[in-house]
Tab-separated table of N, CA, C and O in Angstrom:
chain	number	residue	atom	x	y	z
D	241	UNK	N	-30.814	4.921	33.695
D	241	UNK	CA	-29.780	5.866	33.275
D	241	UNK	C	-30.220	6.572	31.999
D	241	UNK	O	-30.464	5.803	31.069
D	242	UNK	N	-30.369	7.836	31.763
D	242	UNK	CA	-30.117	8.742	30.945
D	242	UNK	C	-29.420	8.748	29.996
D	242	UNK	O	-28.797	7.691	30.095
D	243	UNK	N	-28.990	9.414	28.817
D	243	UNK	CA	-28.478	10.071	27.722
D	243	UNK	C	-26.790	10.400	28.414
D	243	UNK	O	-25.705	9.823	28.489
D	244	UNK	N	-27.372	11.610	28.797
D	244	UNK	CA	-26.472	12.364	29.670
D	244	UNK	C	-25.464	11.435	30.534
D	244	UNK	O	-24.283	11.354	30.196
D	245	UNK	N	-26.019	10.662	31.783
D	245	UNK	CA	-25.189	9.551	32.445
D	245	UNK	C	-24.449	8.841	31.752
D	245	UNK	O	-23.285	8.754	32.141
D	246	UNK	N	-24.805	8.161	30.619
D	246	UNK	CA	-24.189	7.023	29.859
D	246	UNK	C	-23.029	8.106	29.354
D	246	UNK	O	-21.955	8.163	29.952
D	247	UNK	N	-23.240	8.730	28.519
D	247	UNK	CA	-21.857	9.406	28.250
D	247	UNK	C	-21.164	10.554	28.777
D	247	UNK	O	-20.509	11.363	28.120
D	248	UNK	N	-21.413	10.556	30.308
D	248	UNK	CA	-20.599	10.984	31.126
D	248	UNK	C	-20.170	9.775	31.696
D	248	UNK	O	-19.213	9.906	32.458
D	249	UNK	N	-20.640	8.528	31.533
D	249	UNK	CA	-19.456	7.324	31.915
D	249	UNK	C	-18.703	7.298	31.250
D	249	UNK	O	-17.510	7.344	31.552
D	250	UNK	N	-19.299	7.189	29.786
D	250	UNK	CA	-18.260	7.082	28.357
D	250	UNK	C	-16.922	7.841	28.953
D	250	UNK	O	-15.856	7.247	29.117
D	251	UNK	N	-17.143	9.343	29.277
D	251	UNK	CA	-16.328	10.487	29.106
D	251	UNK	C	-15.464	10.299	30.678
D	251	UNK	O	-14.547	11.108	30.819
D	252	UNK	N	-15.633	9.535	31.583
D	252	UNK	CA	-15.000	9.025	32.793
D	252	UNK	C	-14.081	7.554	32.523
D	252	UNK	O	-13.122	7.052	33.110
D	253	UNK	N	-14.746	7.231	31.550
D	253	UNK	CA	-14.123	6.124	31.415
D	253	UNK	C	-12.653	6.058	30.278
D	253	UNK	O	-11.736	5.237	30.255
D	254	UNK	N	-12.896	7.237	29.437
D	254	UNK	CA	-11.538	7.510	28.592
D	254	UNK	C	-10.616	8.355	29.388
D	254	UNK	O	-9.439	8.541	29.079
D	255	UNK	N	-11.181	8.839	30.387
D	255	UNK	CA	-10.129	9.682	31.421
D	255	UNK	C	-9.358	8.503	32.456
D	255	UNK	O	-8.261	8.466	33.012
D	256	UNK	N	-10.091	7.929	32.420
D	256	UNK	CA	-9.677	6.295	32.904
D	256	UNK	C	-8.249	5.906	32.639
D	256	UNK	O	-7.128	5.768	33.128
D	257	UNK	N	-9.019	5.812	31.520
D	257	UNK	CA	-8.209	4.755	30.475
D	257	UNK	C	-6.836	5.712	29.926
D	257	UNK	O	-5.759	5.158	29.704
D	258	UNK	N	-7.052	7.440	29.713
D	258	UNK	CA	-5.749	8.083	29.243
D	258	UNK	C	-4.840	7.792	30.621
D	258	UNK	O	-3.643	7.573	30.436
D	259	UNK	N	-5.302	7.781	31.866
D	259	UNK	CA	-4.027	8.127	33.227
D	259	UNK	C	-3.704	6.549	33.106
D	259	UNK	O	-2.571	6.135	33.349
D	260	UNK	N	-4.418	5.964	32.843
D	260	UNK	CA	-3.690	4.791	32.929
D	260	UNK	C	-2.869	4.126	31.818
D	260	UNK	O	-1.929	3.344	31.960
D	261	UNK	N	-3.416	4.598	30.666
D	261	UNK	CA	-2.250	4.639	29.754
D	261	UNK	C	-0.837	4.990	30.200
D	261	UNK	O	0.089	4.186	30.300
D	262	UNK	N	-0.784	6.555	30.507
D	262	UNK	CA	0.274	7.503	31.163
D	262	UNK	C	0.919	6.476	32.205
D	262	UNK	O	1.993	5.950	31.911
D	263	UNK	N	0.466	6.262	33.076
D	263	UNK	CA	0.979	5.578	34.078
D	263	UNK	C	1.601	4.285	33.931
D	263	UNK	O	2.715	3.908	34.296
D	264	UNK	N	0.511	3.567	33.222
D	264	UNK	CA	1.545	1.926	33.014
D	264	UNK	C	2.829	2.010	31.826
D	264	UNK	O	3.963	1.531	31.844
D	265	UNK	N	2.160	2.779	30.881
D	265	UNK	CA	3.365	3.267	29.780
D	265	UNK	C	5.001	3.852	30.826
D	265	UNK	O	6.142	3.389	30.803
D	266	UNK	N	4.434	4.964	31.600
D	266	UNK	CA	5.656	5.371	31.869
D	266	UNK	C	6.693	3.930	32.788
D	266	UNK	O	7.805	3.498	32.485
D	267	UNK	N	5.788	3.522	33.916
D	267	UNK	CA	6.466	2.148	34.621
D	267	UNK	C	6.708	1.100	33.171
D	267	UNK	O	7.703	0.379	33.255
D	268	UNK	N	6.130	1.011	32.271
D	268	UNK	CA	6.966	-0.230	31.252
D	268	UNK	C	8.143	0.477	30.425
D	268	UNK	O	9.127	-0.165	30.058
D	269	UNK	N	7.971	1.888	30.147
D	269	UNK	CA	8.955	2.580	29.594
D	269	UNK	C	10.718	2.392	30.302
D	269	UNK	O	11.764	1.935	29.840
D	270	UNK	N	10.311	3.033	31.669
D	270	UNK	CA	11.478	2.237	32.823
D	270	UNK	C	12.225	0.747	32.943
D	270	UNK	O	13.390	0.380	33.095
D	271	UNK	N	10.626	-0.072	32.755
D	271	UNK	CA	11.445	-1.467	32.489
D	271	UNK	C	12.094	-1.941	30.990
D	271	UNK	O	13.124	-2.453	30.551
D	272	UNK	N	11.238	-1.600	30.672
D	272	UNK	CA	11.541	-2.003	28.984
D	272	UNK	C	13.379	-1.481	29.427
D	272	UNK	O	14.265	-2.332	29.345
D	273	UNK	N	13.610	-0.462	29.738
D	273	UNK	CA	15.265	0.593	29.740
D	273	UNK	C	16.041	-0.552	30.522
D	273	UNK	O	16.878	-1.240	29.938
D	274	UNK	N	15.803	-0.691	31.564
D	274	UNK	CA	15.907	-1.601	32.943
D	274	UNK	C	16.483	-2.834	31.749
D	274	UNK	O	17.627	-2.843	31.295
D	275	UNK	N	15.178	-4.029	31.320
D	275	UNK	CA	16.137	-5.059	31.053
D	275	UNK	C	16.788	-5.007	30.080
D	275	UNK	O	17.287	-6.071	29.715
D	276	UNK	N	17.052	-3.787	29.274
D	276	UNK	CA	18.132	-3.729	28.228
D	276	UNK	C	19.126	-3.385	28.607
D	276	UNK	O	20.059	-3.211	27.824
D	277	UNK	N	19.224	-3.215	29.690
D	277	UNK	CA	20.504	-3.089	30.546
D	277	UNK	C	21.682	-1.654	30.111
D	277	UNK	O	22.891	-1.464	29.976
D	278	UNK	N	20.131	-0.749	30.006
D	278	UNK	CA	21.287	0.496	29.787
D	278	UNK	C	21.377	1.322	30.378
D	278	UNK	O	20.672	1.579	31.354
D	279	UNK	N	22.345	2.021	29.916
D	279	UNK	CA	22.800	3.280	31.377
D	279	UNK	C	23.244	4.286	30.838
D	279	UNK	O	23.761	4.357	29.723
D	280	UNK	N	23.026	5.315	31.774
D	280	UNK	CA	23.159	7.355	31.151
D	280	UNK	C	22.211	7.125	30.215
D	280	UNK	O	21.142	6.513	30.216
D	281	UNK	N	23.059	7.979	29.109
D	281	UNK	CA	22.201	8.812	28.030
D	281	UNK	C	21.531	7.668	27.407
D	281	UNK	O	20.394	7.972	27.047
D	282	UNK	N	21.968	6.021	27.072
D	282	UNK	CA	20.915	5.052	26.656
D	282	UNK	C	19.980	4.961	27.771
D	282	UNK	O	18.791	5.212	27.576
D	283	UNK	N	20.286	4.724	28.588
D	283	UNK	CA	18.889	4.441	29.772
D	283	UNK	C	17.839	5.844	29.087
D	283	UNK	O	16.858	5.730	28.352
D	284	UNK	N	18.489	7.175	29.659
D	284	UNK	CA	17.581	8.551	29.193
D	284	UNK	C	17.170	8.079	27.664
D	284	UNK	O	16.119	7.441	27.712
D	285	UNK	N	17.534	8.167	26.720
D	285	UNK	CA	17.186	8.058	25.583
D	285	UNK	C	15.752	6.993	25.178
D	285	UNK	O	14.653	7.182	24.655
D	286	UNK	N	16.365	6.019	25.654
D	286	UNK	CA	15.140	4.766	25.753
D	286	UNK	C	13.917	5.119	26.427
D	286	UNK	O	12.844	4.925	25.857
D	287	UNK	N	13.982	5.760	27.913
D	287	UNK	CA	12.702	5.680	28.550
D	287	UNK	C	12.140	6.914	27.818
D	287	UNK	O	10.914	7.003	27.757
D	288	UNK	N	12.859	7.828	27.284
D	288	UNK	CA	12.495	9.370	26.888
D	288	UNK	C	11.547	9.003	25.206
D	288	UNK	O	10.734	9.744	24.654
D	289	UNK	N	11.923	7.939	24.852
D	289	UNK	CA	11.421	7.373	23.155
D	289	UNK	C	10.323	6.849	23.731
D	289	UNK	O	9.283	7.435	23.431
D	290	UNK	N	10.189	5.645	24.692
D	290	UNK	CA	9.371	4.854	24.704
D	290	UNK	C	8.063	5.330	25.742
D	290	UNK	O	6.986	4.735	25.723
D	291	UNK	N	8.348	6.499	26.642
D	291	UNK	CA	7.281	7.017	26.936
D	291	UNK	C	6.754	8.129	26.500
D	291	UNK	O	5.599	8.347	26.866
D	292	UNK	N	7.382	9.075	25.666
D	292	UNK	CA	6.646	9.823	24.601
D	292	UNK	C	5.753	9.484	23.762
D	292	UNK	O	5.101	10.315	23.129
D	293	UNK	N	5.608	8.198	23.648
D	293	UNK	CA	4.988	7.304	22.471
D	293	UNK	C	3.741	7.235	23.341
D	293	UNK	O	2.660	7.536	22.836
D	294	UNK	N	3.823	6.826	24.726
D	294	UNK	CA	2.969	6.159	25.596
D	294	UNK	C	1.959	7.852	25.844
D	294	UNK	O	0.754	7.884	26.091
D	295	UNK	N	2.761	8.944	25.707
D	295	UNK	CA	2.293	10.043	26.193
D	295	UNK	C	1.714	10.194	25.102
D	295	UNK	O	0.499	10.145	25.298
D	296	UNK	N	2.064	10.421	23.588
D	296	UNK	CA	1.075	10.425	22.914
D	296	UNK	C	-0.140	9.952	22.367
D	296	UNK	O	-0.908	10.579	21.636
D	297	UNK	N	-0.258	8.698	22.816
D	297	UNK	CA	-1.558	7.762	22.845
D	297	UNK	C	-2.606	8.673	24.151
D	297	UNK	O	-3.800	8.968	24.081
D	298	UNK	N	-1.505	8.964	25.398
D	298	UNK	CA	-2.450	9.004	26.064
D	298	UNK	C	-3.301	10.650	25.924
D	298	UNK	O	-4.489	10.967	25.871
D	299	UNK	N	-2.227	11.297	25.905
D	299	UNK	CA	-3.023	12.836	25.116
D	299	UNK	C	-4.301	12.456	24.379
D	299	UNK	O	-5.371	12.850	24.842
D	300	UNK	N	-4.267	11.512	22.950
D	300	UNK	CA	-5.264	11.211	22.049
D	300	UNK	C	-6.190	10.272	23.165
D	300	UNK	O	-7.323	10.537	22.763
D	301	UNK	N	-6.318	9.609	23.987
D	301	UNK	CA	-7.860	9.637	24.333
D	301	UNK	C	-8.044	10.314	25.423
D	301	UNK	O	-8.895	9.992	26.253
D	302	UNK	N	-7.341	11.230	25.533
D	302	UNK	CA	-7.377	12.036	27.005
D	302	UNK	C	-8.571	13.635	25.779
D	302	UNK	O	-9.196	14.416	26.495
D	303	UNK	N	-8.636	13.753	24.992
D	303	UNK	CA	-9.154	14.561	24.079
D	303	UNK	C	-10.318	13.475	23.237
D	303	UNK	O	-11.219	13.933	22.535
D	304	UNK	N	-10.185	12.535	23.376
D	304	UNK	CA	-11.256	11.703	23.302
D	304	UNK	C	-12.344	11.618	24.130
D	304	UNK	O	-13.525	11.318	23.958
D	305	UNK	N	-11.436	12.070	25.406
D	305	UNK	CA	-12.547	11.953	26.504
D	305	UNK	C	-13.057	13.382	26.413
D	305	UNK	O	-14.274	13.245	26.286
D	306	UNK	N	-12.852	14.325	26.411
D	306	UNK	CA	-13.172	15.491	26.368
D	306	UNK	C	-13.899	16.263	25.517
D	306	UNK	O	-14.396	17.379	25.665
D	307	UNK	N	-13.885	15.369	24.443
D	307	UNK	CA	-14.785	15.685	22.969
D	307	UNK	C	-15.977	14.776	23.148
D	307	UNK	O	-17.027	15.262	22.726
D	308	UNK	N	-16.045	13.796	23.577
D	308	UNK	CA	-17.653	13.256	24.672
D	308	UNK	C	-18.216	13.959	25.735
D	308	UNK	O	-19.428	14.126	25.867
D	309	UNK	N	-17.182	14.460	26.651
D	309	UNK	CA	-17.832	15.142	27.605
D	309	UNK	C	-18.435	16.461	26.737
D	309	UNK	O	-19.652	16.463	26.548
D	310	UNK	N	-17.753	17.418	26.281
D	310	UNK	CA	-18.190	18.649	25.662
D	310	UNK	C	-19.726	18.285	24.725
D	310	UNK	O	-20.890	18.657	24.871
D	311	UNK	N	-19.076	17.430	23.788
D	311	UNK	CA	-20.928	17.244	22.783
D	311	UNK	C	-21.481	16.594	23.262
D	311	UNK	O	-22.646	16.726	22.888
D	312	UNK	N	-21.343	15.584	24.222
D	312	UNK	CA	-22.738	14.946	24.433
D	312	UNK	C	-23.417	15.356	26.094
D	312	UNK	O	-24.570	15.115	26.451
D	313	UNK	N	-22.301	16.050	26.957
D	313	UNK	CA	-22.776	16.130	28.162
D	313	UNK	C	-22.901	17.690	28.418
D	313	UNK	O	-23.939	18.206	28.832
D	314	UNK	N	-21.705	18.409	28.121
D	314	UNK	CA	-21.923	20.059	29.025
D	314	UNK	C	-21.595	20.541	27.238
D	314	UNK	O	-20.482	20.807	26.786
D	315	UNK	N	-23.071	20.547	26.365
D	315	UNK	CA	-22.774	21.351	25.380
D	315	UNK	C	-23.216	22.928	25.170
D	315	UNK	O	-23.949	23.273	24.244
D	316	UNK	N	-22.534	24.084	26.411
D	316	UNK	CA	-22.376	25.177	25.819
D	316	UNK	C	-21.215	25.737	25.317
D	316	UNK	O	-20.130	25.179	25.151
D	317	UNK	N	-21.612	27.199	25.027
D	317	UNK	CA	-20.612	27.607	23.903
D	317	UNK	C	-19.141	27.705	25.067
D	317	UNK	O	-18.156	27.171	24.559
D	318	UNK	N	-18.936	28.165	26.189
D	318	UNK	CA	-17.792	27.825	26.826
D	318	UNK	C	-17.262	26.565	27.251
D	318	UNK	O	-16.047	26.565	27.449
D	319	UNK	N	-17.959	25.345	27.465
D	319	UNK	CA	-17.245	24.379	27.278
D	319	UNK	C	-16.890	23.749	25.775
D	319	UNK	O	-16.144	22.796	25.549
D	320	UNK	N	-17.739	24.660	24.678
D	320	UNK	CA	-16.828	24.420	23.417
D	320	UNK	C	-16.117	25.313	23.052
D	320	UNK	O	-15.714	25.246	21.891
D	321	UNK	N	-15.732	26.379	23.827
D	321	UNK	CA	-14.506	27.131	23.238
D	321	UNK	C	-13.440	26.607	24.596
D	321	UNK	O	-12.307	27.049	24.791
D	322	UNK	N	-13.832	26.027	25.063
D	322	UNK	CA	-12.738	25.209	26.482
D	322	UNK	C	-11.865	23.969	25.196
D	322	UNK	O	-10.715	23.909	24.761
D	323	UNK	N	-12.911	23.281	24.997
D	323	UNK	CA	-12.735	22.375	24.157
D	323	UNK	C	-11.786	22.278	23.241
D	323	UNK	O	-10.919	21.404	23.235
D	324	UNK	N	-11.939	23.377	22.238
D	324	UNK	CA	-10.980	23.973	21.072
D	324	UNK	C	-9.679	24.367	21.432
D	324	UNK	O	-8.678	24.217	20.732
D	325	UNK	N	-9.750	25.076	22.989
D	325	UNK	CA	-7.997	25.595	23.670
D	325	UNK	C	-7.820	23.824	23.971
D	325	UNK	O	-7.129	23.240	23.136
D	326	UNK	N	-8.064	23.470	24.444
D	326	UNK	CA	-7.354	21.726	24.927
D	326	UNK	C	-6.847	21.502	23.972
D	326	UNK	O	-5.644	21.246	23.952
D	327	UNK	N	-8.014	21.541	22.258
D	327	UNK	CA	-7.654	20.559	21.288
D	327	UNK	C	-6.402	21.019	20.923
D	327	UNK	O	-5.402	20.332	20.716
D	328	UNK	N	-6.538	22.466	20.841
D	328	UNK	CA	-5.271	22.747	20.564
D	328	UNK	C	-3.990	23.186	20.818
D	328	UNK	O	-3.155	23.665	20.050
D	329	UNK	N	-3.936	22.903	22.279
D	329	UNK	CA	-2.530	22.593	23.048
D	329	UNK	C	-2.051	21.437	22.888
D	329	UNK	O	-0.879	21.199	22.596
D	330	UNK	N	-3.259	20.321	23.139
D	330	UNK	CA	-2.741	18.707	23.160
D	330	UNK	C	-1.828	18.252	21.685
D	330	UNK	O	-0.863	17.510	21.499
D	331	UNK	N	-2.767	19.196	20.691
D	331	UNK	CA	-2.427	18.831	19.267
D	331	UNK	C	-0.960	19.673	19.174
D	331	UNK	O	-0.012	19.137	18.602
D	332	UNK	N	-0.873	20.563	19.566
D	332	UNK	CA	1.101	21.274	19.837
D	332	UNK	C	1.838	20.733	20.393
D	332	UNK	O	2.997	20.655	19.985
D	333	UNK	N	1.326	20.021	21.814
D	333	UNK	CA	2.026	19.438	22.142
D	333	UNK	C	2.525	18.102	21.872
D	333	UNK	O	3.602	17.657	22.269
D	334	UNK	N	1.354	17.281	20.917
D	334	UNK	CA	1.517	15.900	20.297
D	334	UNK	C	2.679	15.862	18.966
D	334	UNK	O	3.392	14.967	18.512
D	335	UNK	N	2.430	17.532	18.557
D	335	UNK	CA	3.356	17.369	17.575
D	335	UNK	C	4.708	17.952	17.820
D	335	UNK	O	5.652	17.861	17.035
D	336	UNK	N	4.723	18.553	18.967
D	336	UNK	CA	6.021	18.268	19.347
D	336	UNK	C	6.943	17.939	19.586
D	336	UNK	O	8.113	18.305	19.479
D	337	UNK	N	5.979	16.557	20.239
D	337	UNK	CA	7.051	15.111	21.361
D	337	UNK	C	6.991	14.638	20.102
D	337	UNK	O	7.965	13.910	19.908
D	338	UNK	N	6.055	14.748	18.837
D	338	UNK	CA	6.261	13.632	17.713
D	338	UNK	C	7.599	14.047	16.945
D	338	UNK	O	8.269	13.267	16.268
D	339	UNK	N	7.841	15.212	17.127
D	339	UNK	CA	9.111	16.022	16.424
D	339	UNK	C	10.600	15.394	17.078
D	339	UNK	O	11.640	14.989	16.561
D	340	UNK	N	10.071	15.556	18.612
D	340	UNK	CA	10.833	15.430	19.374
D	340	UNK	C	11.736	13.743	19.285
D	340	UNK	O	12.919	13.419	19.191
D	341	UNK	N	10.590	13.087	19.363
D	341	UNK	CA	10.831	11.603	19.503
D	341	UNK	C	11.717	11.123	18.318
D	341	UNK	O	12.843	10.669	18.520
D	342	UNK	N	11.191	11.232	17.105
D	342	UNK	CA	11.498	11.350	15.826
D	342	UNK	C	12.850	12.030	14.985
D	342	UNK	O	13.504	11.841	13.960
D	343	UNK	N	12.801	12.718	15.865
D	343	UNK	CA	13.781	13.768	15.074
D	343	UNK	C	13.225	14.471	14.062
D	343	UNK	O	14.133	15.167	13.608
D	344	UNK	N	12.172	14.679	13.430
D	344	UNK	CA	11.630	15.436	12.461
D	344	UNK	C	9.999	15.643	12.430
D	344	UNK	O	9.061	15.027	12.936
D	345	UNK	N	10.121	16.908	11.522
D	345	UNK	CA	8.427	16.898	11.503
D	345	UNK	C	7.541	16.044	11.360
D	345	UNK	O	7.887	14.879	11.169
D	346	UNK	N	6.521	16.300	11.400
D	346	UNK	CA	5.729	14.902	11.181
D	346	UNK	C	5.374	15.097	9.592
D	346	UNK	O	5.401	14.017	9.001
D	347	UNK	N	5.095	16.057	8.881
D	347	UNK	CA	4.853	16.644	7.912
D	347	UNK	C	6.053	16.473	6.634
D	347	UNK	O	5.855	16.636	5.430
D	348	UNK	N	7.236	16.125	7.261
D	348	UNK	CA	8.509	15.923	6.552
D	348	UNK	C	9.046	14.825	6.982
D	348	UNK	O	10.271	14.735	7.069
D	349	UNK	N	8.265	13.860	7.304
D	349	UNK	CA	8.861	12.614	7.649
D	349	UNK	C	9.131	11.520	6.658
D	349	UNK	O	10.199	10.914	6.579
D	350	UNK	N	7.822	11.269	5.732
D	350	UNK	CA	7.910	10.311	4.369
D	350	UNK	C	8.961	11.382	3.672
D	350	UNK	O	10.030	10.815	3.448
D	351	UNK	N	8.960	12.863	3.239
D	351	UNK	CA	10.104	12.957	2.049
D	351	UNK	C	11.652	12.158	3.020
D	351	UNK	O	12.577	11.524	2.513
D	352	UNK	N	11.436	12.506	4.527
D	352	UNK	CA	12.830	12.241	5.081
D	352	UNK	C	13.037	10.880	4.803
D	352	UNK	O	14.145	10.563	4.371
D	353	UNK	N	12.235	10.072	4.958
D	353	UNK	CA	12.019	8.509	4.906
D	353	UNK	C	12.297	8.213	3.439
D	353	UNK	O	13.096	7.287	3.302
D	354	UNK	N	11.828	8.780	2.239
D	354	UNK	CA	12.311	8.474	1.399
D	354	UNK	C	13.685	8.978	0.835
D	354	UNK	O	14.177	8.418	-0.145
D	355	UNK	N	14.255	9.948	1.402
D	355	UNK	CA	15.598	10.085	0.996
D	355	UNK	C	16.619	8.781	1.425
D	355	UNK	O	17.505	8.266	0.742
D	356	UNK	N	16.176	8.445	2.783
D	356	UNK	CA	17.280	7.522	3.431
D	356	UNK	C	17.014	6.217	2.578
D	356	UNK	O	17.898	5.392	2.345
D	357	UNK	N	15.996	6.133	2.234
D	357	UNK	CA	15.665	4.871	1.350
D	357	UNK	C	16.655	5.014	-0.024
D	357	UNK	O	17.467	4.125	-0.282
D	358	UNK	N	16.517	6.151	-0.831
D	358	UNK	CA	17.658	6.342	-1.836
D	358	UNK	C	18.916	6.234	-1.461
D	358	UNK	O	19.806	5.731	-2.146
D	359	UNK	N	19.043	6.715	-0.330
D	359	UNK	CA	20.100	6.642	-0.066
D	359	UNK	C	20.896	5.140	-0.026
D	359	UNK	O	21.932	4.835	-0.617
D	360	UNK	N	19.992	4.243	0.942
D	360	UNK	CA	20.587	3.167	1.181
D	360	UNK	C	20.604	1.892	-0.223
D	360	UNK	O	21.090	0.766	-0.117
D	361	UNK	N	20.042	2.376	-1.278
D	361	UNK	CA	20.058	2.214	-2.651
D	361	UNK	C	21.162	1.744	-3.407
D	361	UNK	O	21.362	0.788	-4.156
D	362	UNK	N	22.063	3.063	-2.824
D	362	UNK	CA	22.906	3.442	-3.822
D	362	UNK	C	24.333	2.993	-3.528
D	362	UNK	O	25.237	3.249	-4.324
């Protein structure tokens, strides 16, 4: 095996590993909801927290895998300007669901975190 082969396994093997993230996350997201025994908007709420979380792990090596494939296997300039549109949808969309999940930016989360801390102070 080659250069090339080995980290086009590498780069098969984090594509692997992101769907299956996605996948077992979303089925434990369901159960995790399941034995807490909730229903409507807690059931929605729970699986909607706990697989966003699972979705954002899996985005990050799903761009893991893709930043191996691009530099070490197909390095021209269109699979690195391919590269850069992924990075930066995945990264909009990571900080979205992180907005989303959260309730706040990710960027304004410690001042938010430290207000509630004063808060509960006082």
């Amino acid at each position: 095996m080659d250069f090339e082969e080995v980290m086009d396994l590498v780069a098969r093997t984090f594509e692997v590993a992101g769907v299956t993230i996605l996948v077992v996350g979303a089925i434990a997201a369901v159960v995790r909801a399941v034995t807490k025994r909730s229903k409507g908007r807690e059931f929605y709420k729970s699986v909607r927290t706990d697989f966003g979380h699972t979705l954002l792990l899996g985005l990050e090596v799903l761009v893991a895998a893709d930043i191996v494939k691009t530099v070490a296997v197909d390095s021209t300039l269109e699979s690195v300007a391919i590269l850069g549109i992924l990075v930066v949808v995945r990264t909009l969309l990571s900080i979205s669901l992180d907005a989303e999940i959260d309730g706040v930016w990710p960027w304004r989360r410690r001042r938010v975190e430290m207000e509630e801390s004063q808060a509960l102070r006082r």
